[in-house]
Amino acid sequence: MRKIYLFFFTISGLAYSQQVPDTLYRPIIKKSTYVKGKGSVVYIDEGHRNFHTKDNRFLPFARLLQQDGYIIKGFDTVFTKERLKNVNILVISNALSPDSRPPFTSPTKSAFSKKEIKHLKKWTANGGSLFLIADHMPFAGAAAELGKAFGFKFYDSFLFDSERRGILDFSIDNSLLASNSITKGRNRDELVDKVVTFTGQAFETPKDALSILKLNEKYTVHLPDTMWVFNDNIKQFKASNLSQGAVLEFGKGRVAIFGEAAMFTGQLAGQQRRKVGMNADYAAQNYKLLLNIIHWLDRLY
């Protein structure tokens, strides 16, 4: 069984000590949405032991949005009604509870208090735009209660394709990438017909959600009791009708939920500094999907 997961460990198993941001990654944006520094403000959560923050592993994420004219700020405190009052777009990526420490075992504690979830739900319903990213175990479990508030069911899991790879392909050609306003963008230059994710989790969506990254029986959800510990007794099931990325109109607000984080950044992994994320040649359109999601959350279409 361990041989089956060899590639997965060589990519995703480097998560805590050997993933650094690719500071040289600079995709070409033919026409920025805003004049530099004049766009909408995007806040990135940094107050919940987040694995990805704007100045570290999500630096390529932040720089890409800055290239497009957005203003990026950190949100380094708890979520309250008062502190959310002037926030329009909020990104939360791979949060953990205050006392979470490896080895991570199930059940995973929520990264957010019940009051925070209540405030986030009401803020979104009143017009806020939330971009929630919750990766494989333990991040999926840590965000499960927040996802549930919007009708999503997260599995604190790992997602593999039929070949047990850690790289998953979604395209218009294989019918796993939805064709809609987000993947089409606002013009031909923004069109996305293929994206790549790097393991992550799978989740159930509410009936009104629009799944962008669709899953089928060729994908399997694995639910280990301990992070990185795999054996023949692990509970698993087919990912038919599940999603790894979806959007939802919620009251007056908008929600984008994705079950994988590396796809939206550019990282260098291991001693060989292997490119993992939107900086990889085989994931060349991922940055376009990220921009299109932000444009949708920004109500540009």
Short mmCIF file of C-alpha atoms in Angstrom, two decimals:
data_model
loop_
_atom_site.label_atom_id
_atom_site.label_comp_id
_atom_site.label_asym_id
_atom_site.label_seq_id
_atom_site.Cartn_x
_atom_site.Cartn_y
_atom_site.Cartn_z
CA MET A 1 0.00 0.00 0.00
CA ARG A 2 2.81 2.44 0.74
CA LYS A 3 4.07 2.14 -2.85
CA ILE A 4 0.71 3.31 -4.10
CA TYR A 5 1.11 6.57 -2.21
CA LEU A 6 4.77 7.15 -3.02
CA PHE A 7 4.19 10.06 -5.42
CA PHE A 8 1.72 11.61 -3.02
CA PHE A 9 4.29 11.65 -0.23
CA THR A 10 6.99 13.12 -2.43
CA ILE A 11 4.78 16.12 -3.26
CA SER A 12 2.29 16.71 -0.46
CA GLY A 13 4.27 15.12 2.35
CA LEU A 14 6.74 18.00 2.23
CA ALA A 15 4.05 20.35 3.47
CA TYR A 16 5.35 21.59 6.78
CA SER A 17 9.09 21.96 6.43
CA GLN A 18 10.00 22.06 2.78
CA GLN A 19 7.49 24.21 0.90
CA VAL A 20 8.54 27.79 0.22
CA PRO A 21 6.97 30.42 -2.05
CA ASP A 22 8.31 30.81 -5.57
CA THR A 23 9.30 34.49 -5.42
CA LEU A 24 10.22 34.54 -9.13
CA TYR A 25 6.77 33.51 -10.36
CA ARG A 26 5.26 36.32 -12.46
CA PRO A 27 2.53 35.31 -14.93
CA ILE A 28 1.61 37.71 -17.71
CA ILE A 29 -1.61 39.70 -17.32
CA LYS A 30 -2.28 41.39 -20.66
CA LYS A 31 -4.60 43.99 -19.17
CA SER A 32 -4.90 44.57 -15.42
CA THR A 33 -8.40 44.96 -14.04
CA TYR A 34 -7.42 48.02 -12.00
CA VAL A 35 -4.70 50.62 -12.05
CA LYS A 36 -1.97 49.44 -9.68
CA GLY A 37 -3.02 49.98 -6.07
CA LYS A 38 -6.46 51.35 -7.01
CA GLY A 39 -8.49 48.15 -6.94
CA SER A 40 -10.69 46.57 -4.32
CA VAL A 41 -9.16 45.49 -1.03
CA VAL A 42 -8.75 41.75 -0.53
CA TYR A 43 -8.16 40.61 3.05
CA ILE A 44 -6.30 37.34 3.69
CA ASP A 45 -6.87 35.67 7.04
CA GLU A 46 -3.74 35.41 9.18
CA GLY A 47 -5.36 35.08 12.58
CA HIS A 48 -6.16 31.36 12.67
CA ARG A 49 -2.78 29.62 12.48
CA ASN A 50 -3.13 29.67 8.70
CA PHE A 51 -0.67 27.55 6.74
CA HIS A 52 -0.99 30.02 3.87
CA THR A 53 -0.52 33.74 4.54
CA LYS A 54 0.09 36.69 2.22
CA ASP A 55 3.80 37.08 3.02
CA ASN A 56 4.67 33.39 3.12
CA ARG A 57 3.23 30.44 1.18
CA PHE A 58 0.47 32.59 -0.36
CA LEU A 59 2.91 35.28 -1.48
CA PRO A 60 2.43 34.35 -5.18
CA PHE A 61 -1.36 34.52 -4.60
CA ALA A 62 -1.02 38.02 -3.13
CA ARG A 63 1.41 39.24 -5.79
CA LEU A 64 -0.80 37.99 -8.62
CA LEU A 65 -3.76 39.97 -7.28
CA GLN A 66 -1.54 43.01 -6.84
CA GLN A 67 -0.51 42.68 -10.49
CA ASP A 68 -4.21 42.91 -11.29
CA GLY A 69 -4.49 46.13 -9.29
CA TYR A 70 -5.93 44.78 -6.05
CA ILE A 71 -4.85 45.94 -2.60
CA ILE A 72 -3.90 43.04 -0.32
CA LYS A 73 -4.12 43.24 3.46
CA GLY A 74 -3.78 40.72 6.25
CA PHE A 75 -6.63 40.02 8.67
CA ASP A 76 -4.82 38.94 11.81
CA THR A 77 -7.56 38.77 14.42
CA VAL A 78 -10.82 37.01 15.25
CA PHE A 79 -13.92 37.56 13.15
CA THR A 80 -16.40 39.92 14.77
CA LYS A 81 -19.24 42.04 13.43
CA GLU A 82 -17.25 45.21 14.01
CA ARG A 83 -14.02 43.96 12.42
CA LEU A 84 -15.83 42.62 9.36
CA LYS A 85 -17.80 45.82 8.85
CA ASN A 86 -15.44 47.36 6.29
CA VAL A 87 -14.38 44.10 4.62
CA ASN A 88 -15.82 43.26 1.21
CA ILE A 89 -13.63 40.33 0.08
CA LEU A 90 -12.16 37.89 2.58
CA VAL A 91 -9.87 34.93 1.84
CA ILE A 92 -9.42 32.16 4.40
CA SER A 93 -6.91 29.45 3.52
CA ASN A 94 -5.95 26.39 5.57
CA ALA A 95 -6.81 27.57 9.04
CA LEU A 96 -6.23 25.51 12.20
CA SER A 97 -7.49 25.67 15.75
CA PRO A 98 -5.29 27.52 18.27
CA ASP A 99 -4.10 24.38 20.02
CA SER A 100 -3.68 22.06 17.01
CA ARG A 101 -0.29 20.40 16.81
CA PRO A 102 1.07 17.43 14.83
CA PRO A 103 0.58 14.56 14.69
CA PHE A 104 -2.92 15.49 13.52
CA THR A 105 -5.58 12.91 14.35
CA SER A 106 -9.31 12.80 13.82
CA PRO A 107 -11.59 14.34 14.84
CA THR A 108 -10.03 17.72 13.98
CA LYS A 109 -11.00 20.71 16.10
CA SER A 110 -12.67 23.68 14.43
CA ALA A 111 -10.40 26.60 13.63
CA PHE A 112 -13.30 28.99 14.27
CA SER A 113 -15.49 29.60 17.27
CA LYS A 114 -19.26 29.35 16.98
CA LYS A 115 -19.47 33.13 17.33
CA GLU A 116 -17.00 33.67 14.50
CA ILE A 117 -18.97 31.34 12.23
CA LYS A 118 -22.17 33.18 13.09
CA HIS A 119 -20.57 36.54 12.26
CA LEU A 120 -19.09 35.26 8.99
CA LYS A 121 -22.41 33.79 7.90
CA LYS A 122 -24.30 36.99 8.63
CA TRP A 123 -21.58 39.16 7.03
CA THR A 124 -21.79 37.09 3.85
CA ALA A 125 -25.60 37.11 3.78
CA ASN A 126 -25.47 40.89 4.02
CA GLY A 127 -23.26 41.21 0.96
CA GLY A 128 -19.76 40.01 1.85
CA SER A 129 -17.67 37.85 -0.49
CA LEU A 130 -15.96 34.85 1.12
CA PHE A 131 -13.24 32.73 -0.49
CA LEU A 132 -12.78 29.68 1.76
CA ILE A 133 -9.97 27.24 0.95
CA ALA A 134 -9.71 24.08 3.05
CA ASP A 135 -7.16 21.48 1.95
CA HIS A 136 -6.71 17.84 2.92
CA MET A 137 -6.69 16.65 6.54
CA PRO A 138 -6.45 18.42 8.98
CA PHE A 139 -7.47 21.63 7.20
CA ALA A 140 -10.76 20.23 5.90
CA GLY A 141 -11.76 19.18 9.39
CA ALA A 142 -10.72 22.51 10.87
CA ALA A 143 -13.01 24.36 8.42
CA ALA A 144 -15.86 21.83 8.38
CA GLU A 145 -18.14 23.76 10.73
CA LEU A 146 -17.67 26.95 8.73
CA GLY A 147 -18.38 25.13 5.48
CA LYS A 148 -21.48 23.57 7.03
CA ALA A 149 -22.85 27.05 7.81
CA PHE A 150 -23.12 27.59 4.05
CA GLY A 151 -24.50 24.13 3.28
CA PHE A 152 -21.25 22.36 2.35
CA LYS A 153 -20.14 19.04 3.86
CA PHE A 154 -16.37 18.69 4.11
CA TYR A 155 -14.59 15.37 4.45
CA ASP A 156 -11.41 15.51 6.55
CA SER A 157 -9.73 13.47 3.90
CA PHE A 158 -7.27 13.05 1.05
CA LEU A 159 -8.43 12.88 -2.56
CA PHE A 160 -6.72 10.63 -5.15
CA ASP A 161 -7.42 9.71 -8.74
CA SER A 162 -7.57 6.13 -10.03
CA GLU A 163 -3.78 5.99 -10.34
CA ARG A 164 -3.29 7.19 -6.76
CA ARG A 165 -1.52 10.32 -7.95
CA GLY A 166 -1.18 13.57 -6.05
CA ILE A 167 -1.84 15.65 -9.17
CA LEU A 168 -5.45 15.89 -10.40
CA ASP A 169 -6.46 17.18 -13.83
CA PHE A 170 -9.69 19.08 -14.52
CA SER A 171 -10.47 20.16 -18.07
CA ILE A 172 -13.30 20.98 -20.42
CA ASP A 173 -12.22 17.95 -22.47
CA ASN A 174 -12.63 15.47 -19.60
CA SER A 175 -15.86 17.21 -18.48
CA LEU A 176 -14.55 17.74 -14.92
CA LEU A 177 -14.04 21.49 -15.36
CA ALA A 178 -17.36 23.29 -15.67
CA SER A 179 -17.97 25.70 -18.52
CA ASN A 180 -19.57 28.78 -17.01
CA SER A 181 -19.06 32.50 -16.50
CA ILE A 182 -16.14 31.93 -14.12
CA THR A 183 -14.16 29.59 -16.36
CA LYS A 184 -15.02 31.63 -19.46
CA GLY A 185 -14.02 34.91 -17.83
CA ARG A 186 -14.89 38.30 -19.27
CA ASN A 187 -12.99 37.91 -22.53
CA ARG A 188 -10.97 35.45 -24.59
CA ASP A 189 -7.76 36.11 -22.66
CA GLU A 190 -9.43 34.99 -19.41
CA LEU A 191 -10.78 31.71 -20.78
CA VAL A 192 -9.79 28.64 -18.72
CA ASP A 193 -10.09 25.15 -20.16
CA LYS A 194 -7.74 23.22 -17.87
CA VAL A 195 -6.59 23.47 -14.25
CA VAL A 196 -4.59 21.19 -11.97
CA THR A 197 -4.95 20.54 -8.25
CA PHE A 198 -2.58 18.86 -5.82
CA THR A 199 -4.39 16.25 -3.69
CA GLY A 200 -6.70 18.21 -1.32
CA GLN A 201 -10.13 17.11 -0.14
CA ALA A 202 -13.56 16.49 -1.70
CA PHE A 203 -16.85 17.87 -0.40
CA GLU A 204 -20.61 17.83 -0.90
CA THR A 205 -22.28 21.00 -2.17
CA PRO A 206 -25.72 22.46 -1.48
CA LYS A 207 -28.17 22.13 -4.38
CA ASP A 208 -27.92 25.82 -5.32
CA ALA A 209 -24.12 25.78 -5.60
CA LEU A 210 -22.33 25.66 -8.94
CA SER A 211 -19.55 23.06 -9.00
CA ILE A 212 -16.49 24.20 -10.96
CA LEU A 213 -14.20 21.25 -10.22
CA LYS A 214 -16.43 18.20 -10.60
CA LEU A 215 -15.53 14.71 -9.40
CA ASN A 216 -16.64 11.24 -10.49
CA GLU A 217 -16.12 7.56 -9.69
CA LYS A 218 -12.52 7.70 -10.91
CA TYR A 219 -11.63 9.64 -7.75
CA THR A 220 -11.50 8.20 -4.26
CA VAL A 221 -11.83 9.88 -0.86
CA HIS A 222 -9.48 8.45 1.80
CA LEU A 223 -10.16 9.09 5.50
CA PRO A 224 -7.14 8.17 7.65
CA ASP A 225 -7.28 8.47 11.43
CA THR A 226 -3.88 10.19 11.45
CA MET A 227 -2.47 12.60 8.89
CA TRP A 228 0.00 10.89 6.49
CA VAL A 229 -0.64 7.44 8.00
CA PHE A 230 -2.10 5.11 5.36
CA ASN A 231 -2.85 1.39 5.44
CA ASP A 232 -5.27 -1.16 3.99
CA ASN A 233 -7.86 -0.52 6.72
CA ILE A 234 -8.46 3.15 5.93
CA LYS A 235 -12.08 4.04 5.21
CA GLN A 236 -12.53 5.15 1.61
CA PHE A 237 -15.29 5.76 -0.90
CA LYS A 238 -15.79 6.96 -4.46
CA ALA A 239 -16.03 10.71 -4.98
CA SER A 240 -18.96 10.48 -7.39
CA ASN A 241 -21.02 13.70 -7.42
CA LEU A 242 -18.63 15.45 -5.05
CA SER A 243 -16.71 18.64 -5.81
CA GLN A 244 -13.30 20.15 -5.18
CA GLY A 245 -14.35 23.69 -6.05
CA ALA A 246 -17.72 25.43 -6.13
CA VAL A 247 -19.38 28.84 -5.86
CA LEU A 248 -22.65 29.91 -4.27
CA GLU A 249 -24.84 32.99 -4.13
CA PHE A 250 -25.66 33.33 -0.43
CA GLY A 251 -28.24 35.96 0.45
CA LYS A 252 -26.79 39.22 -0.84
CA GLY A 253 -23.27 37.77 -0.73
CA ARG A 254 -21.10 35.30 -2.59
CA VAL A 255 -19.09 32.28 -1.48
CA ALA A 256 -16.31 30.40 -3.28
CA ILE A 257 -15.27 27.11 -1.66
CA PHE A 258 -12.21 25.13 -2.77
CA GLY A 259 -10.71 21.97 -1.31
CA GLU A 260 -7.09 22.53 -2.35
CA ALA A 261 -4.72 25.44 -1.74
CA ALA A 262 -1.51 24.77 -3.71
CA MET A 263 -3.39 25.30 -6.97
CA PHE A 264 -3.70 29.00 -6.08
CA THR A 265 -0.09 29.69 -5.22
CA GLY A 266 3.38 28.88 -6.53
CA GLN A 267 5.66 26.84 -4.27
CA LEU A 268 9.05 25.18 -4.45
CA ALA A 269 9.07 21.80 -2.75
CA GLY A 270 11.89 19.69 -1.38
CA GLN A 271 15.62 19.94 -1.85
CA GLN A 272 15.18 19.84 -5.61
CA ARG A 273 12.88 22.87 -5.42
CA ARG A 274 10.22 21.19 -7.56
CA LYS A 275 7.55 23.61 -8.77
CA VAL A 276 4.19 22.82 -7.17
CA GLY A 277 1.21 25.04 -7.90
CA MET A 278 0.28 27.57 -10.55
CA ASN A 279 4.01 28.07 -11.26
CA ALA A 280 4.24 24.52 -12.70
CA ASP A 281 4.22 24.29 -16.50
CA TYR A 282 1.37 21.76 -16.48
CA ALA A 283 -0.78 24.13 -14.36
CA ALA A 284 -0.28 27.18 -16.59
CA GLN A 285 -3.96 28.26 -16.51
CA ASN A 286 -4.46 28.03 -12.76
CA TYR A 287 -3.66 31.71 -12.24
CA LYS A 288 -6.45 32.65 -14.65
CA LEU A 289 -8.97 30.67 -12.62
CA LEU A 290 -7.81 32.43 -9.46
CA LEU A 291 -8.24 35.85 -11.06
CA ASN A 292 -11.66 34.91 -12.44
CA ILE A 293 -12.83 33.78 -8.99
CA ILE A 294 -11.67 37.06 -7.45
CA HIS A 295 -13.39 39.03 -10.23
CA TRP A 296 -16.61 37.12 -9.52
CA LEU A 297 -16.30 37.80 -5.79
CA ASP A 298 -15.61 41.44 -6.69
CA ARG A 299 -18.90 41.47 -8.65
CA LEU A 300 -17.26 42.40 -11.92
CA TYR A 301 -19.66 39.91 -13.55
#
